[in-house]
Tab-separated table of C-alpha atoms in Angstrom:
chain	number	residue	atom	x	y	z
A	1	UNK	CA	3.392	-62.197	-22.921
A	2	UNK	CA	5.352	-58.997	-23.001
A	3	UNK	CA	2.280	-56.767	-23.558
A	4	UNK	CA	0.768	-57.757	-20.464
A	5	UNK	CA	4.126	-56.900	-18.699
A	6	UNK	CA	4.064	-53.380	-20.486
A	7	UNK	CA	0.481	-52.759	-19.474
A	8	UNK	CA	1.287	-53.764	-15.868
A	9	UNK	CA	4.267	-51.670	-15.893
A	10	UNK	CA	2.108	-48.552	-17.388
A	11	UNK	CA	-0.309	-49.251	-14.633
A	12	UNK	CA	2.172	-49.172	-11.906
A	13	UNK	CA	3.896	-46.094	-13.282
A	14	UNK	CA	0.503	-44.284	-13.126
A	15	UNK	CA	-0.189	-45.357	-9.621
A	16	UNK	CA	3.287	-44.299	-8.529
A	17	UNK	CA	2.828	-40.799	-10.344
A	18	UNK	CA	-0.597	-40.351	-9.000
A	19	UNK	CA	0.830	-41.077	-5.324
A	20	UNK	CA	3.556	-38.590	-5.790
A	21	UNK	CA	1.102	-35.977	-6.973
A	22	UNK	CA	-1.236	-36.714	-4.059
A	23	UNK	CA	1.751	-36.272	-1.495
A	24	UNK	CA	2.877	-33.097	-3.224
A	25	UNK	CA	-0.702	-31.783	-3.110
A	26	UNK	CA	-1.246	-32.595	0.643
A	27	UNK	CA	2.176	-31.211	1.588
A	28	UNK	CA	1.331	-27.878	-0.413
A	29	UNK	CA	-2.085	-27.621	1.536
A	30	UNK	CA	-0.309	-27.960	4.873
A	31	UNK	CA	2.422	-25.523	3.755
A	32	UNK	CA	0.092	-22.919	2.460
A	33	UNK	CA	-2.235	-23.214	5.625
A	34	UNK	CA	0.896	-22.774	7.833
A	35	UNK	CA	1.982	-19.544	5.870
A	36	UNK	CA	-1.560	-18.193	5.984
A	37	UNK	CA	-1.515	-18.813	9.749
A	38	UNK	CA	1.736	-16.817	10.140
A	39	UNK	CA	0.019	-13.850	8.488
A	40	UNK	CA	-2.977	-14.268	10.928
A	41	UNK	CA	-0.329	-14.307	13.865
A	42	UNK	CA	1.356	-11.243	12.494
A	43	UNK	CA	-2.032	-9.487	12.669
A	44	UNK	CA	-2.455	-10.725	16.247
A	45	UNK	CA	0.953	-9.273	17.242
A	46	UNK	CA	-0.134	-5.893	15.505
A	47	UNK	CA	-3.225	-5.843	17.521
A	48	UNK	CA	-1.306	-6.583	20.970
A	49	UNK	CA	1.220	-3.971	19.915
A	50	UNK	CA	-1.648	-1.529	19.686
A	51	UNK	CA	-3.018	-2.414	22.956
A	52	UNK	CA	0.387	-1.911	24.642
A	53	UNK	CA	0.848	1.373	23.073
A	54	UNK	CA	-2.565	2.555	24.217
A	55	UNK	CA	-2.111	1.378	27.842
A	56	UNK	CA	1.379	2.791	28.103
A	57	UNK	CA	0.523	6.212	26.720
A	58	UNK	CA	-2.957	7.743	26.362
A	59	UNK	CA	-4.703	5.433	28.903
A	60	UNK	CA	-2.198	6.701	31.390
A	61	UNK	CA	-2.719	10.219	30.454
A	62	UNK	CA	-6.594	9.840	30.691
A	63	UNK	CA	-6.696	8.195	33.940
A	64	UNK	CA	-4.055	9.874	36.178
A	65	UNK	CA	-3.468	13.470	34.865
A	66	UNK	CA	-5.251	16.276	36.773
A	67	UNK	CA	-7.150	18.359	34.294
A	68	UNK	CA	-7.147	21.670	36.529
A	69	UNK	CA	-3.499	21.692	36.921
A	70	UNK	CA	-2.330	21.693	33.301
A	71	UNK	CA	-3.146	18.185	32.552
A	72	UNK	CA	-4.444	19.195	29.148
A	73	UNK	CA	-0.938	20.260	27.954
A	74	UNK	CA	0.788	17.290	29.377
A	75	UNK	CA	-1.889	15.063	27.553
A	76	UNK	CA	-1.154	16.781	24.355
A	77	UNK	CA	2.472	15.797	24.663
A	78	UNK	CA	1.406	12.156	25.576
A	79	UNK	CA	-0.866	12.184	22.587
A	80	UNK	CA	2.066	13.381	20.310
A	81	UNK	CA	4.348	10.642	21.740
A	82	UNK	CA	1.703	8.135	21.026
A	83	UNK	CA	0.922	9.437	17.564
A	84	UNK	CA	4.750	9.228	16.657
A	85	UNK	CA	4.968	5.621	18.114
A	86	UNK	CA	1.895	4.516	16.244
A	87	UNK	CA	3.150	5.809	12.989
A	88	UNK	CA	6.741	4.702	13.305
A	89	UNK	CA	6.016	1.207	14.988
A	90	UNK	CA	2.568	0.165	13.773
A	91	UNK	CA	2.168	1.760	10.295
A	92	UNK	CA	5.748	1.805	8.891
A	93	UNK	CA	7.137	-1.345	10.392
A	94	UNK	CA	4.017	-3.562	10.796
A	95	UNK	CA	2.612	-2.385	7.380
A	96	UNK	CA	5.889	-3.098	5.630
A	97	UNK	CA	6.080	-6.584	7.461
A	98	UNK	CA	2.585	-7.522	6.430
A	99	UNK	CA	3.105	-6.372	2.849
A	100	UNK	CA	6.255	-8.441	2.509
A	101	UNK	CA	4.680	-11.404	4.048
A	102	UNK	CA	1.647	-11.173	1.772
A	103	UNK	CA	3.753	-10.626	-1.236
A	104	UNK	CA	5.942	-13.672	-0.318
A	105	UNK	CA	2.556	-15.721	0.028
A	106	UNK	CA	1.328	-14.743	-3.386
A	107	UNK	CA	4.703	-15.439	-5.105
A	108	UNK	CA	5.748	-18.581	-3.311
A	109	UNK	CA	2.583	-20.172	-2.116
A	110	UNK	CA	-0.075	-19.058	-4.802
A	111	UNK	CA	1.877	-19.196	-7.861
A	112	UNK	CA	2.931	-22.835	-7.284
A	113	UNK	CA	-0.473	-23.838	-8.087
A	114	UNK	CA	-0.624	-22.372	-11.599
A	115	UNK	CA	3.251	-21.898	-12.726
A	116	UNK	CA	4.363	-24.863	-14.908
A	117	UNK	CA	7.813	-23.564	-16.165
A	118	UNK	CA	6.665	-23.746	-19.717
A	119	UNK	CA	7.148	-21.196	-22.390
A	120	UNK	CA	9.954	-19.208	-23.797
A	121	UNK	CA	13.353	-18.427	-22.300
A	122	UNK	CA	13.749	-14.927	-20.825
A	123	UNK	CA	15.866	-12.645	-23.058
A	124	UNK	CA	16.495	-9.106	-21.508
A	125	UNK	CA	15.529	-6.111	-23.710
A	126	UNK	CA	18.362	-5.198	-26.002
A	127	UNK	CA	18.406	-2.541	-28.607
A	128	UNK	CA	21.398	-4.295	-30.275
A	129	UNK	CA	19.405	-7.495	-30.724
A	130	UNK	CA	16.396	-5.631	-32.179
A	131	UNK	CA	18.583	-3.913	-34.720
A	132	UNK	CA	20.493	-7.107	-35.631
A	133	UNK	CA	17.105	-8.829	-36.262
A	134	UNK	CA	15.967	-5.881	-38.260
A	135	UNK	CA	19.055	-5.836	-40.327
A	136	UNK	CA	18.561	-9.576	-40.999
A	137	UNK	CA	15.064	-9.118	-42.006
A	138	UNK	CA	16.094	-6.370	-44.624
A	139	UNK	CA	18.896	-8.782	-45.996
A	140	UNK	CA	16.423	-11.468	-46.525
A	141	UNK	CA	13.774	-9.149	-48.056
A	142	UNK	CA	16.380	-7.791	-50.389
A	143	UNK	CA	17.383	-11.156	-51.857
């Protein structure tokens, strides 16, 4: 009978639909995990860059300078060089990079769990449209 075929077709549609959603979920989990691992790798790079700046500037100043022969003045300039590099490289570049990456994670990976694409069509703000709607309301109310 035809109703048995329709029921079988509906069941097959349900299985195919569920399989597609399962594959999509698994791919999303892998994608989101890889994205957060990239953020973790970025923090590791930040840590290594901090260590390199320390080893190449202040550590050198503390271990090799002679304090009796004006080493303090030289250490002050080494510290200033370290401070400028730290602010420019670590705080500005790495901070911006981490911020943009985290923002991307929230908008691309996190939002795909909740956004359904349903709702109202976006209309940009326009005084002209507001005034036209108000005039139409006045015409309707005067009738």
